[in-house]
Structure formats: structure tokens, C-alpha cells
Amino acid sequence: MRVPAEARVDLDAIGDNIGLLRDRAGGAEVMAMVKAEAYGHGLVEAAGAALAGGASWLGVAKLAEALRLRAAGITVRTLACIGVPGEPYADAIARDVDLTVGATWLLDEIVRAAEQAGRPARIHLKADTGMSRGGARGRDWEALVDAALKAEAEGHVRVAGVMSHFACADEPGHPSIAAQLDAFTGMLGYAEKTGARFEVRHIANSAAALTLPEARFDLVRPGIAAYGLTPVPAAGTFGLRPAMTLVAAAALVKRVPAGSGVSYGHTYHTERDTTLAVVPAGYGDGIPRHGSNLLQVLAGGRRRTIAGRVCMDQFVIDLGGDTLAAGDEVVLFGPGDRGEPTAQEWAEALGTISYEIVTRIGSRVPRTYPAGRR
Ligand SMILES: *Cc1c(COP(=O)(O)O)cnc(C)c1O
């Protein structure tokens, strides 16, 4: 290693995970969600791997992410999910980005942008079926559908899709799941009755794609599962393979006497004469400071708990009677094959979800893509 810390991304694993999701999608298309730098794995590289694995759409949260995919030469159908007033919608339309519309102000803005771009915008109407986040519900839904169909008749938009999002799909059997599915069927029924001819109807995130066949419709939108992390920890791994391995090189290894206070605040004291190693990854790299004295890493073939506080750029581990050399690899998390913790394990220790663990790995940590099979 020639850098203090790096995130190695197994692009074949992403391709294989997409293949598994596609096999389980029962004929529905797969939109790989690559928002937030593909959950920390690298937007453009992960998108390429997902397409190689059989995804036929890409999904992002923000317009700038979609425009970056286009700038990288990726022309596959791409849906941007979140917009605020004043964004460059005309650019998005000119670059053939599908836009999510959950409010009439946005529809109005997109109609003006389509006129500017000189071509119709492709839009997906977002129904709030019970998450109470994005999308329209009740009368607002009907008004949105009516306005979108009018804009379509006038040639400003093509109403390509209808979509929604689950609040609790990661808790199979949660009563809100069936309620949201019912609401979705009713809301898309209203739109179809009013004249909408959707190309794709979609509601399933990873959890629903893997556990809820009736939620697949025409397209599923997996995110976390594409990166090999389970969307339903209680149900196991579904055969997914984690794509990210976070490693660091030991920066310094030294002997210290018993009773040495370690790192800020001296929240850890060595019990006996021991060997400490400094690991150059800290909260500035996305290692949660709440992981102080809590998270484990693999070093010298064994699990070690972070000793004392996680600092901005580094943390310390206590090797006990073992030793390491400066430059030796420390594995923070990975697929677990070599005995290292998984991102899921870190998430459980911290009381969060694996999504946050991989997504928050900072831009200071280079992503590397070891040569794979493809
Ligand atoms: C992030 C996101 C997904 C993917 O969710 P996962 O739980 O990671 O599968 C699907 N749809 C939308 C609209 C999203 O924002």
C-alpha cells in the first residue's frame, strides 16, 4: 500500500449482486441505485459494474449525480429522485435524464425547462403511499396526475413512470407494507384510469426486491444489496457479497509501559507493558468517533478493539503480546472472509445501519478497484 488508507471495491461483487437481484426480480428490470457516490463505492465505477451485471437503469438522488454519469459517457436511462427550485432542469432534459416529480411546482418548472431544451422531459410521478416523505398524496396526487397528463398532451413531458417508496420494507410483515402496496395500486389505478400509459411502475427497494414478489411491478430499485450488504439483517445475507474492503497501513508500532493512557481523554489505559499500533484512519475519513473503544479491526491475524478515542486522522490499537511492522495491513471491515468485521457488524455495534458505514467513508480515502474476473 502506498496510501495510509484505501477502500478496495470489488466490482465483480457488485456485478454478481446485481445478477442475483435480477434473477430474483422475476422479469422486472433492475435500476441500480448509485446515489451518494454509489453508497461510497465510487459513482462511475459502480455504475459500470452494475450495468455489466445486468442493470438496465441507474438511479441517483440528485441531479448533479445524474449529470456526472452523463459526463462520464454513461447514457443508460437514469432517474434523478430529488429536486429543488432553480436546478438546471433544462440541462437534465437535454442530457436525457428521467426526473421524479412529486409536486406541481416541479412539474411547472420542468415544463418551462422542456420548452427551453426543445424536447419533452421524461418524468416519473411520485406517489406518497405512506412514507410521508417525497411524493404527493390525496387531492395533491390527483392534481399532479391531471396536470402531468395535460402537460403530456401538450407535448412538454412524457409521463414515463409512476413510483413510490417503502418506509418499513426491511421489517417483513410490517403492516405498513401491505398498506403502502394497496395505496400504490389505488394511486396508479387513478392515473391509468385518467389516461396515463406508464412504461415502468416501481416501488421496491432492496428489501422489497428480495422479500416481496408482489412489489416488483416492472422495475426494482436496489441500492444496498447491490453493494453486497443485507437490507434485512435478521433474514441473513441472501447470498450477497460485500463489495467494499476498508484497509489501512500501520503507521507506527511501539512498546509502551503498563498504565499508559491512550489517545484523547485517556479513555483507555494499557493493562500491562504492551505494543500499540497507530492506524491512520479517523473520523475525517468516516470512521465513526462513536466507535472509540468499541469497533474491532483485523490486525496481525486477530481482531483488536480500537483503543481509546478515534481521532480525526487516526486511531490506536493494542496488540498485547503481538507485534506488527509499520506498513502492515489492518483490515477495518470487509466481506468477512479473512476474519475481519463486516460493515454490518460495525453497524450493529454502533446502533446504525450498514448503509451509513459505507456511505460515510470520506473522499480522503481513495477507492481502488483491484483487477477482477471481468
Ligand atoms: C436509496 C433509494 C433506493 C434504494 O434503497 P435500498 O434500501 O438501498 O435498496 C430505492 N429507491 C429510492 C427512491 C431511493 O432513494
mmCIF file of C-alpha atoms and ligand atoms in Angstrom:
data_model
loop_
_atom_site.group_PDB
_atom_site.id
_atom_site.type_symbol
_atom_site.label_atom_id
_atom_site.label_comp_id
_atom_site.label_asym_id
_atom_site.label_seq_id
_atom_site.Cartn_x
_atom_site.Cartn_y
_atom_site.Cartn_z
ATOM 1 C CA MET A 1 0.000 0.000 0.000
ATOM 2 C CA ARG A 2 1.234 3.475 -0.836
ATOM 3 C CA VAL A 3 -1.560 5.360 0.869
ATOM 4 C CA PRO A 4 -2.462 5.410 4.570
ATOM 5 C CA ALA A 5 -5.921 4.000 3.978
ATOM 6 C CA GLU A 6 -7.939 2.843 0.999
ATOM 7 C CA ALA A 7 -11.325 1.373 0.200
ATOM 8 C CA ARG A 8 -10.896 -1.566 -2.157
ATOM 9 C CA VAL A 9 -14.014 -2.120 -4.185
ATOM 10 C CA ASP A 10 -14.719 -5.489 -5.746
ATOM 11 C CA LEU A 11 -16.581 -4.525 -8.911
ATOM 12 C CA ASP A 12 -17.224 -8.177 -9.766
ATOM 13 C CA ALA A 13 -19.111 -8.497 -6.486
ATOM 14 C CA ILE A 14 -21.338 -5.569 -7.489
ATOM 15 C CA GLY A 15 -21.980 -7.211 -10.865
ATOM 16 C CA ASP A 16 -22.740 -10.542 -9.218
ATOM 17 C CA ASN A 17 -25.055 -8.945 -6.656
ATOM 18 C CA ILE A 18 -26.977 -7.245 -9.460
ATOM 19 C CA GLY A 19 -27.150 -10.597 -11.262
ATOM 20 C CA LEU A 20 -28.622 -12.188 -8.140
ATOM 21 C CA LEU A 21 -31.155 -9.377 -7.772
ATOM 22 C CA ARG A 22 -32.088 -9.692 -11.419
ATOM 23 C CA ASP A 23 -32.589 -13.442 -11.100
ATOM 24 C CA ARG A 24 -34.904 -12.774 -8.180
ATOM 25 C CA ALA A 25 -36.757 -9.928 -9.881
ATOM 26 C CA GLY A 26 -38.976 -12.285 -11.874
ATOM 27 C CA GLY A 27 -38.626 -10.428 -15.166
ATOM 28 C CA ALA A 28 -38.717 -6.926 -13.707
ATOM 29 C CA GLU A 29 -35.908 -4.620 -14.811
ATOM 30 C CA VAL A 30 -33.237 -3.551 -12.334
ATOM 31 C CA MET A 31 -32.452 0.093 -11.608
ATOM 32 C CA ALA A 32 -29.193 0.146 -9.667
ATOM 33 C CA MET A 33 -29.258 2.977 -7.130
ATOM 34 C CA VAL A 34 -25.868 4.687 -7.321
ATOM 35 C CA LYS A 35 -26.634 7.804 -5.297
ATOM 36 C CA ALA A 36 -24.207 9.156 -2.723
ATOM 37 C CA GLU A 37 -21.144 8.028 -4.659
ATOM 38 C CA ALA A 38 -22.768 4.587 -5.061
ATOM 39 C CA TYR A 39 -23.068 4.277 -1.281
ATOM 40 C CA GLY A 40 -19.396 5.217 -1.046
ATOM 41 C CA HIS A 41 -18.155 2.759 -3.660
ATOM 42 C CA GLY A 42 -17.480 5.276 -6.446
ATOM 43 C CA LEU A 43 -20.295 6.569 -8.667
ATOM 44 C CA VAL A 44 -18.989 5.916 -12.154
ATOM 45 C CA GLU A 45 -17.124 2.671 -11.449
ATOM 46 C CA ALA A 46 -20.019 1.132 -9.526
ATOM 47 C CA ALA A 47 -22.461 2.213 -12.223
ATOM 48 C CA GLY A 48 -20.345 0.461 -14.857
ATOM 49 C CA ALA A 49 -20.201 -2.701 -12.753
ATOM 50 C CA ALA A 50 -23.960 -2.652 -12.168
ATOM 51 C CA LEU A 51 -24.639 -2.287 -15.892
ATOM 52 C CA ALA A 52 -22.230 -5.126 -16.637
ATOM 53 C CA GLY A 53 -24.160 -7.218 -14.087
ATOM 54 C CA GLY A 54 -27.475 -6.674 -15.847
ATOM 55 C CA ALA A 55 -28.952 -3.428 -14.532
ATOM 56 C CA SER A 56 -30.770 -1.550 -17.286
ATOM 57 C CA TRP A 57 -31.424 1.673 -15.363
ATOM 58 C CA LEU A 58 -29.451 3.794 -12.901
ATOM 59 C CA GLY A 59 -30.963 5.801 -10.080
ATOM 60 C CA VAL A 60 -29.478 8.742 -8.229
ATOM 61 C CA ALA A 61 -30.794 11.159 -5.639
ATOM 62 C CA LYS A 62 -29.588 14.439 -7.038
ATOM 63 C CA LEU A 63 -29.403 15.961 -10.469
ATOM 64 C CA ALA A 64 -25.667 16.652 -10.239
ATOM 65 C CA GLU A 65 -25.081 12.916 -9.797
ATOM 66 C CA ALA A 66 -27.004 12.151 -12.984
ATOM 67 C CA LEU A 67 -25.086 14.812 -14.887
ATOM 68 C CA ARG A 68 -21.809 13.295 -13.696
ATOM 69 C CA LEU A 69 -22.873 9.919 -15.099
ATOM 70 C CA ARG A 70 -23.618 11.601 -18.427
ATOM 71 C CA ALA A 71 -20.286 13.436 -18.362
ATOM 72 C CA ALA A 72 -18.620 10.039 -17.891
ATOM 73 C CA GLY A 73 -20.287 8.825 -21.088
ATOM 74 C CA ILE A 74 -22.953 6.678 -19.411
ATOM 75 C CA THR A 75 -26.111 7.072 -21.469
ATOM 76 C CA VAL A 76 -28.387 4.388 -19.982
ATOM 77 C CA ARG A 77 -31.781 5.516 -18.631
ATOM 78 C CA THR A 78 -31.059 7.378 -15.393
ATOM 79 C CA LEU A 79 -33.586 8.645 -12.863
ATOM 80 C CA ALA A 80 -32.881 11.560 -10.526
ATOM 81 C CA CYS A 81 -35.133 11.482 -7.465
ATOM 82 C CA ILE A 82 -34.841 14.813 -5.637
ATOM 83 C CA GLY A 83 -35.069 18.355 -6.938
ATOM 84 C CA VAL A 84 -35.396 21.858 -5.552
ATOM 85 C CA PRO A 85 -36.481 25.015 -7.355
ATOM 86 C CA GLY A 86 -33.934 26.523 -9.718
ATOM 87 C CA GLU A 87 -31.911 23.445 -10.577
ATOM 88 C CA PRO A 88 -30.637 23.046 -14.159
ATOM 89 C CA TYR A 89 -33.617 21.013 -15.366
ATOM 90 C CA ALA A 90 -33.100 22.043 -18.985
ATOM 91 C CA ASP A 91 -29.598 20.512 -18.875
ATOM 92 C CA ALA A 92 -31.028 17.347 -17.389
ATOM 93 C CA ILE A 93 -33.663 17.125 -20.114
ATOM 94 C CA ALA A 94 -31.097 17.823 -22.834
ATOM 95 C CA ARG A 95 -28.971 15.004 -21.418
ATOM 96 C CA ASP A 96 -31.938 12.650 -21.293
ATOM 97 C CA VAL A 97 -32.185 12.290 -17.518
ATOM 98 C CA ASP A 98 -35.534 10.997 -16.218
ATOM 99 C CA LEU A 99 -36.924 13.254 -13.474
ATOM 100 C CA THR A 100 -39.026 12.394 -10.433
ATOM 101 C CA VAL A 101 -41.992 14.690 -9.914
ATOM 102 C CA GLY A 102 -43.887 14.729 -6.640
ATOM 103 C CA ALA A 103 -45.285 18.255 -6.661
ATOM 104 C CA THR A 104 -46.931 20.566 -9.193
ATOM 105 C CA TRP A 105 -44.390 23.369 -8.711
ATOM 106 C CA LEU A 106 -41.735 20.978 -10.015
ATOM 107 C CA LEU A 107 -43.909 19.897 -12.925
ATOM 108 C CA ASP A 108 -44.369 23.569 -13.863
ATOM 109 C CA GLU A 109 -40.640 24.173 -13.688
ATOM 110 C CA ILE A 110 -39.919 21.082 -15.780
ATOM 111 C CA VAL A 111 -42.450 22.157 -18.415
ATOM 112 C CA ARG A 112 -40.630 25.508 -18.757
ATOM 113 C CA ALA A 113 -37.277 23.696 -18.875
ATOM 114 C CA ALA A 114 -38.547 21.339 -21.578
ATOM 115 C CA GLU A 115 -39.537 24.332 -23.715
ATOM 116 C CA GLN A 116 -36.043 25.714 -23.221
ATOM 117 C CA ALA A 117 -34.417 22.368 -24.034
ATOM 118 C CA GLY A 118 -36.615 21.978 -27.102
ATOM 119 C CA ARG A 119 -37.669 18.466 -26.255
ATOM 120 C CA PRO A 120 -40.101 16.780 -23.868
ATOM 121 C CA ALA A 121 -38.940 15.790 -20.378
ATOM 122 C CA ARG A 122 -39.345 12.207 -19.229
ATOM 123 C CA ILE A 123 -40.914 12.166 -15.782
ATOM 124 C CA HIS A 124 -41.889 9.646 -13.102
ATOM 125 C CA LEU A 125 -44.770 10.656 -10.871
ATOM 126 C CA LYS A 126 -44.002 10.068 -7.215
ATOM 127 C CA ALA A 127 -46.845 8.871 -5.015
ATOM 128 C CA ASP A 128 -46.650 9.212 -1.244
ATOM 129 C CA THR A 129 -48.190 5.885 -0.286
ATOM 130 C CA GLY A 130 -47.451 6.231 3.411
ATOM 131 C CA MET A 131 -43.816 7.148 3.974
ATOM 132 C CA SER A 132 -44.771 10.835 4.329
ATOM 133 C CA ARG A 133 -41.529 11.930 2.719
ATOM 134 C CA GLY A 134 -41.377 12.606 -1.028
ATOM 135 C CA GLY A 135 -44.360 12.444 -3.343
ATOM 136 C CA ALA A 136 -47.951 13.577 -3.436
ATOM 137 C CA ARG A 137 -50.971 12.079 -1.728
ATOM 138 C CA GLY A 138 -54.735 12.560 -1.656
ATOM 139 C CA ARG A 139 -56.042 15.522 -3.646
ATOM 140 C CA ASP A 140 -52.471 16.596 -4.387
ATOM 141 C CA TRP A 141 -51.915 13.284 -6.182
ATOM 142 C CA GLU A 142 -54.966 13.750 -8.325
ATOM 143 C CA ALA A 143 -53.976 17.322 -9.146
ATOM 144 C CA LEU A 144 -50.454 16.192 -10.021
ATOM 145 C CA VAL A 145 -51.672 13.382 -12.272
ATOM 146 C CA ASP A 146 -54.148 15.669 -14.005
ATOM 147 C CA ALA A 147 -51.531 18.369 -14.583
ATOM 148 C CA ALA A 148 -48.934 15.861 -15.796
ATOM 149 C CA LEU A 149 -51.328 14.327 -18.304
ATOM 150 C CA LYS A 150 -52.233 17.791 -19.571
ATOM 151 C CA ALA A 151 -48.516 18.611 -19.952
ATOM 152 C CA GLU A 152 -48.082 15.318 -21.780
ATOM 153 C CA ALA A 153 -50.962 16.102 -24.147
ATOM 154 C CA GLU A 154 -49.301 19.460 -24.861
ATOM 155 C CA GLY A 155 -46.028 17.698 -25.714
ATOM 156 C CA HIS A 156 -43.954 19.044 -22.819
ATOM 157 C CA VAL A 157 -43.431 15.809 -20.915
ATOM 158 C CA ARG A 158 -43.664 12.081 -21.354
ATOM 159 C CA VAL A 159 -45.130 10.527 -18.196
ATOM 160 C CA ALA A 160 -42.821 7.513 -18.280
ATOM 161 C CA GLY A 161 -43.178 6.147 -14.797
ATOM 162 C CA VAL A 162 -45.047 6.015 -11.535
ATOM 163 C CA MET A 163 -43.202 5.280 -8.332
ATOM 164 C CA SER A 164 -43.299 5.186 -4.576
ATOM 165 C CA HIS A 165 -41.021 4.150 -1.721
ATOM 166 C CA PHE A 166 -41.497 1.869 1.304
ATOM 167 C CA ALA A 167 -40.984 3.025 4.882
ATOM 168 C CA CYS A 168 -40.606 -0.409 6.509
ATOM 169 C CA ALA A 169 -39.729 -2.967 3.818
ATOM 170 C CA ASP A 170 -36.766 -4.033 5.965
ATOM 171 C CA GLU A 171 -39.266 -5.362 8.525
ATOM 172 C CA PRO A 172 -41.058 -8.110 6.584
ATOM 173 C CA GLY A 173 -44.652 -8.411 7.775
ATOM 174 C CA HIS A 174 -44.858 -4.814 8.997
ATOM 175 C CA PRO A 175 -48.475 -3.766 8.430
ATOM 176 C CA SER A 176 -47.420 -0.594 6.605
ATOM 177 C CA ILE A 177 -46.044 -2.716 3.745
ATOM 178 C CA ALA A 178 -49.389 -4.092 2.645
ATOM 179 C CA ALA A 179 -51.000 -0.711 3.268
ATOM 180 C CA GLN A 180 -48.454 1.025 1.024
ATOM 181 C CA LEU A 181 -48.881 -1.596 -1.699
ATOM 182 C CA ASP A 182 -52.652 -1.101 -1.605
ATOM 183 C CA ALA A 183 -52.247 2.650 -1.737
ATOM 184 C CA PHE A 184 -49.821 2.335 -4.668
ATOM 185 C CA THR A 185 -52.206 0.137 -6.616
ATOM 186 C CA GLY A 186 -55.025 2.588 -5.973
ATOM 187 C CA MET A 187 -52.990 5.661 -6.889
ATOM 188 C CA LEU A 188 -51.545 4.216 -10.075
ATOM 189 C CA GLY A 189 -55.030 2.943 -10.880
ATOM 190 C CA TYR A 190 -56.328 6.524 -10.676
ATOM 191 C CA ALA A 191 -53.575 7.654 -13.034
ATOM 192 C CA GLU A 192 -54.210 4.867 -15.552
ATOM 193 C CA LYS A 193 -57.948 5.456 -15.452
ATOM 194 C CA THR A 194 -57.252 9.120 -16.148
ATOM 195 C CA GLY A 195 -55.213 8.157 -19.211
ATOM 196 C CA ALA A 196 -51.631 7.572 -18.044
ATOM 197 C CA ARG A 197 -49.690 4.934 -20.003
ATOM 198 C CA PHE A 198 -46.689 4.142 -17.851
ATOM 199 C CA GLU A 199 -43.596 2.466 -19.186
ATOM 200 C CA VAL A 200 -42.480 1.474 -15.678
ATOM 201 C CA ARG A 201 -44.235 1.225 -12.316
ATOM 202 C CA HIS A 202 -41.827 0.848 -9.412
ATOM 203 C CA ILE A 203 -41.757 0.806 -5.615
ATOM 204 C CA ALA A 204 -39.284 -1.890 -4.486
ATOM 205 C CA ASN A 205 -36.013 -1.055 -2.734
ATOM 206 C CA SER A 206 -33.531 -3.852 -1.919
ATOM 207 C CA ALA A 207 -35.577 -5.267 0.938
ATOM 208 C CA ALA A 208 -38.768 -5.419 -1.111
ATOM 209 C CA ALA A 209 -36.955 -6.723 -4.191
ATOM 210 C CA LEU A 210 -35.646 -9.646 -2.122
ATOM 211 C CA THR A 211 -38.620 -10.405 0.112
ATOM 212 C CA LEU A 212 -41.785 -9.152 -1.566
ATOM 213 C CA PRO A 213 -42.541 -10.564 -5.039
ATOM 214 C CA GLU A 214 -45.805 -8.619 -5.281
ATOM 215 C CA ALA A 215 -43.849 -5.350 -5.049
ATOM 216 C CA ARG A 216 -41.699 -5.904 -8.126
ATOM 217 C CA PHE A 217 -44.033 -4.430 -10.761
ATOM 218 C CA ASP A 218 -41.949 -3.508 -13.854
ATOM 219 C CA LEU A 219 -38.725 -2.476 -12.185
ATOM 220 C CA VAL A 220 -36.935 -2.835 -8.841
ATOM 221 C CA ARG A 221 -34.580 -0.235 -7.361
ATOM 222 C CA PRO A 222 -31.966 -1.947 -5.198
ATOM 223 C CA GLY A 223 -29.241 0.089 -3.556
ATOM 224 C CA ILE A 224 -27.657 -1.529 -0.522
ATOM 225 C CA ALA A 225 -27.992 -5.081 -1.867
ATOM 226 C CA ALA A 226 -26.039 -4.126 -4.989
ATOM 227 C CA TYR A 227 -23.109 -3.417 -2.703
ATOM 228 C CA GLY A 228 -23.500 -6.797 -1.038
ATOM 229 C CA LEU A 229 -24.928 -5.683 2.279
ATOM 230 C CA THR A 230 -28.128 -7.221 3.521
ATOM 231 C CA PRO A 231 -31.189 -4.972 3.614
ATOM 232 C CA VAL A 232 -32.810 -7.291 6.197
ATOM 233 C CA PRO A 233 -30.112 -8.359 8.665
ATOM 234 C CA ALA A 234 -32.476 -10.679 10.528
ATOM 235 C CA ALA A 235 -33.054 -12.632 7.303
ATOM 236 C CA GLY A 236 -29.357 -13.240 6.591
ATOM 237 C CA THR A 237 -27.175 -12.288 3.652
ATOM 238 C CA PHE A 238 -29.342 -13.557 0.746
ATOM 239 C CA GLY A 239 -26.075 -14.773 -0.806
ATOM 240 C CA LEU A 240 -24.898 -11.205 -1.430
ATOM 241 C CA ARG A 241 -21.197 -10.394 -1.342
ATOM 242 C CA PRO A 242 -19.952 -7.187 0.319
ATOM 243 C CA ALA A 243 -18.017 -5.181 -2.258
ATOM 244 C CA MET A 244 -16.027 -2.823 -0.049
ATOM 245 C CA THR A 245 -12.941 -3.702 1.998
ATOM 246 C CA LEU A 246 -11.551 -0.819 4.035
ATOM 247 C CA VAL A 247 -7.861 -1.196 4.820
ATOM 248 C CA ALA A 248 -5.143 0.933 6.361
ATOM 249 C CA ALA A 249 -1.396 0.520 6.733
ATOM 250 C CA ALA A 250 0.003 0.564 10.261
ATOM 251 C CA ALA A 251 1.797 3.897 10.584
ATOM 252 C CA LEU A 252 3.734 3.287 13.750
ATOM 253 C CA VAL A 253 4.234 0.403 16.133
ATOM 254 C CA LYS A 254 5.800 0.923 19.561
ATOM 255 C CA ARG A 255 6.179 -0.504 23.036
ATOM 256 C CA VAL A 256 4.597 1.352 25.942
ATOM 257 C CA PRO A 257 4.551 0.576 29.638
ATOM 258 C CA ALA A 258 1.568 -0.632 31.694
ATOM 259 C CA GLY A 259 -0.778 2.172 32.723
ATOM 260 C CA SER A 260 -0.232 4.337 29.637
ATOM 261 C CA GLY A 261 -3.260 6.500 28.799
ATOM 262 C CA VAL A 262 -4.071 6.205 25.110
ATOM 263 C CA SER A 263 -5.430 8.902 22.750
ATOM 264 C CA TYR A 264 -7.545 11.966 23.600
ATOM 265 C CA GLY A 265 -9.131 11.921 27.005
ATOM 266 C CA HIS A 266 -7.186 8.836 28.091
ATOM 267 C CA THR A 267 -10.326 6.724 27.848
ATOM 268 C CA TYR A 268 -8.128 3.617 27.504
ATOM 269 C CA HIS A 269 -5.177 2.615 29.682
ATOM 270 C CA THR A 270 -2.829 -0.240 28.900
ATOM 271 C CA GLU A 271 -3.168 -3.031 31.450
ATOM 272 C CA ARG A 272 0.387 -4.256 31.048
ATOM 273 C CA ASP A 273 3.519 -3.475 29.098
ATOM 274 C CA THR A 274 2.292 -3.783 25.548
ATOM 275 C CA THR A 275 2.669 -2.891 21.886
ATOM 276 C CA LEU A 276 0.471 -0.246 20.302
ATOM 277 C CA ALA A 277 -0.079 0.376 16.602
ATOM 278 C CA VAL A 278 -1.267 3.646 15.117
ATOM 279 C CA VAL A 279 -3.817 3.159 12.314
ATOM 280 C CA PRO A 280 -4.077 6.191 10.009
ATOM 281 C CA ALA A 281 -7.850 6.428 9.545
ATOM 282 C CA GLY A 282 -10.081 8.637 11.658
ATOM 283 C CA TYR A 283 -13.375 10.427 11.694
ATOM 284 C CA GLY A 284 -12.021 12.679 8.927
ATOM 285 C CA ASP A 285 -12.070 9.519 6.836
ATOM 286 C CA GLY A 286 -15.507 8.469 8.012
ATOM 287 C CA ILE A 287 -14.558 6.204 10.912
ATOM 288 C CA PRO A 288 -17.290 6.929 13.466
ATOM 289 C CA ARG A 289 -15.955 8.520 16.655
ATOM 290 C CA HIS A 290 -18.655 6.579 18.493
ATOM 291 C CA GLY A 291 -16.536 3.558 17.573
ATOM 292 C CA SER A 292 -13.955 4.550 20.193
ATOM 293 C CA ASN A 293 -13.197 1.577 22.480
ATOM 294 C CA LEU A 294 -15.872 -0.339 20.600
ATOM 295 C CA LEU A 295 -15.207 -1.223 16.969
ATOM 296 C CA GLN A 296 -12.978 -4.121 16.028
ATOM 297 C CA VAL A 297 -10.453 -4.371 13.210
ATOM 298 C CA LEU A 298 -8.291 -7.229 11.956
ATOM 299 C CA ALA A 299 -4.555 -6.795 12.506
ATOM 300 C CA GLY A 300 -1.869 -9.439 12.567
ATOM 301 C CA GLY A 301 -4.460 -12.164 12.025
ATOM 302 C CA ARG A 302 -6.552 -11.233 15.068
ATOM 303 C CA ARG A 303 -9.414 -8.985 15.998
ATOM 304 C CA ARG A 304 -8.412 -5.902 18.018
ATOM 305 C CA THR A 305 -10.719 -3.328 19.531
ATOM 306 C CA ILE A 306 -9.947 0.330 18.875
ATOM 307 C CA ALA A 307 -8.060 1.508 21.985
ATOM 308 C CA GLY A 308 -9.236 4.923 23.162
ATOM 309 C CA ARG A 309 -10.787 7.679 21.083
ATOM 310 C CA VAL A 310 -10.966 7.690 17.329
ATOM 311 C CA CYS A 311 -9.190 10.924 16.294
ATOM 312 C CA MET A 312 -9.658 12.925 13.104
ATOM 313 C CA ASP A 313 -6.903 11.142 11.204
ATOM 314 C CA GLN A 314 -6.011 8.057 13.187
ATOM 315 C CA PHE A 315 -6.763 5.632 15.978
ATOM 316 C CA VAL A 316 -4.701 3.253 18.095
ATOM 317 C CA ILE A 317 -4.947 -0.492 18.646
ATOM 318 C CA ASP A 318 -3.384 -2.510 21.459
ATOM 319 C CA LEU A 319 -1.565 -5.546 20.081
ATOM 320 C CA GLY A 320 -0.931 -7.076 23.510
ATOM 321 C CA GLY A 321 1.880 -9.574 23.151
ATOM 322 C CA ASP A 322 1.788 -9.455 19.350
ATOM 323 C CA THR A 323 3.542 -7.103 17.012
ATOM 324 C CA LEU A 324 3.202 -5.602 13.568
ATOM 325 C CA ALA A 325 5.568 -3.738 11.281
ATOM 326 C CA ALA A 326 4.911 -0.237 10.017
ATOM 327 C CA GLY A 327 3.158 -0.705 6.691
ATOM 328 C CA ASP A 328 1.416 -3.942 7.652
ATOM 329 C CA GLU A 329 -2.183 -4.080 6.565
ATOM 330 C CA VAL A 330 -5.001 -3.549 9.023
ATOM 331 C CA VAL A 331 -8.446 -4.532 7.735
ATOM 332 C CA LEU A 332 -11.176 -2.344 9.200
ATOM 333 C CA PHE A 333 -14.086 -4.118 7.548
ATOM 334 C CA GLY A 334 -14.741 -6.250 4.502
ATOM 335 C CA PRO A 335 -16.648 -9.311 3.335
ATOM 336 C CA GLY A 336 -15.536 -11.217 6.439
ATOM 337 C CA ASP A 337 -13.630 -13.977 4.620
ATOM 338 C CA ARG A 338 -10.392 -13.430 6.472
ATOM 339 C CA GLY A 339 -11.960 -12.933 9.865
ATOM 340 C CA GLU A 340 -12.348 -9.174 9.538
ATOM 341 C CA PRO A 341 -15.535 -7.480 10.713
ATOM 342 C CA THR A 342 -18.221 -6.669 8.170
ATOM 343 C CA ALA A 343 -19.837 -3.266 7.725
ATOM 344 C CA GLN A 344 -22.971 -4.914 9.122
ATOM 345 C CA GLU A 345 -21.063 -5.846 12.274
ATOM 346 C CA TRP A 346 -19.797 -2.295 12.693
ATOM 347 C CA ALA A 347 -23.329 -1.003 12.160
ATOM 348 C CA GLU A 348 -24.755 -3.282 14.840
ATOM 349 C CA ALA A 349 -22.048 -2.270 17.310
ATOM 350 C CA LEU A 350 -22.810 1.395 16.665
ATOM 351 C CA GLY A 351 -26.603 1.141 16.605
ATOM 352 C CA THR A 352 -26.849 2.203 12.980
ATOM 353 C CA ILE A 353 -27.243 0.560 9.564
ATOM 354 C CA SER A 354 -24.590 -0.697 7.168
ATOM 355 C CA TYR A 355 -25.676 1.974 4.680
ATOM 356 C CA GLU A 356 -24.208 4.660 6.905
ATOM 357 C CA ILE A 357 -20.938 2.811 7.469
ATOM 358 C CA VAL A 358 -20.013 2.504 3.794
ATOM 359 C CA THR A 359 -21.576 5.758 2.586
ATOM 360 C CA ARG A 360 -19.768 7.945 5.110
ATOM 361 C CA ILE A 361 -16.265 6.753 4.169
ATOM 362 C CA GLY A 362 -14.772 10.091 3.204
ATOM 363 C CA SER A 363 -13.389 11.482 -0.013
ATOM 364 C CA ARG A 364 -9.897 11.447 1.505
ATOM 365 C CA VAL A 365 -9.896 7.660 1.271
ATOM 366 C CA PRO A 366 -9.064 6.627 -2.286
ATOM 367 C CA ARG A 367 -11.281 3.964 -3.817
ATOM 368 C CA THR A 368 -9.253 1.357 -5.629
ATOM 369 C CA TYR A 369 -10.542 -1.289 -7.977
ATOM 370 C CA PRO A 370 -8.369 -4.400 -7.888
ATOM 371 C CA ALA A 371 -8.428 -6.262 -11.184
ATOM 372 C CA GLY A 372 -11.332 -8.677 -11.232
ATOM 373 C CA ARG A 373 -12.595 -11.500 -13.364
ATOM 374 C CA ARG A 374 -14.389 -9.374 -15.920
HETATM 375 C C1 LIG B 1 -31.993 4.853 -1.986
HETATM 376 C C2 LIG B 1 -33.218 4.505 -2.696
HETATM 377 C C3 LIG B 1 -33.485 3.188 -3.038
HETATM 378 C C4 LIG B 1 -32.614 2.036 -2.624
HETATM 379 O O1 LIG B 1 -32.819 1.690 -1.280
HETATM 380 P P1 LIG B 1 -32.060 0.425 -0.653
HETATM 381 O O2 LIG B 1 -32.702 0.235 0.648
HETATM 382 O O3 LIG B 1 -30.619 0.836 -0.528
HETATM 383 O O4 LIG B 1 -32.233 -0.680 -1.595
HETATM 384 C C5 LIG B 1 -34.612 2.936 -3.796
HETATM 385 N N1 LIG B 1 -35.419 3.926 -4.176
HETATM 386 C C6 LIG B 1 -35.207 5.216 -3.853
HETATM 387 C C7 LIG B 1 -36.151 6.278 -4.315
HETATM 388 C C8 LIG B 1 -34.102 5.548 -3.100
HETATM 389 O O5 LIG B 1 -33.883 6.815 -2.774
#
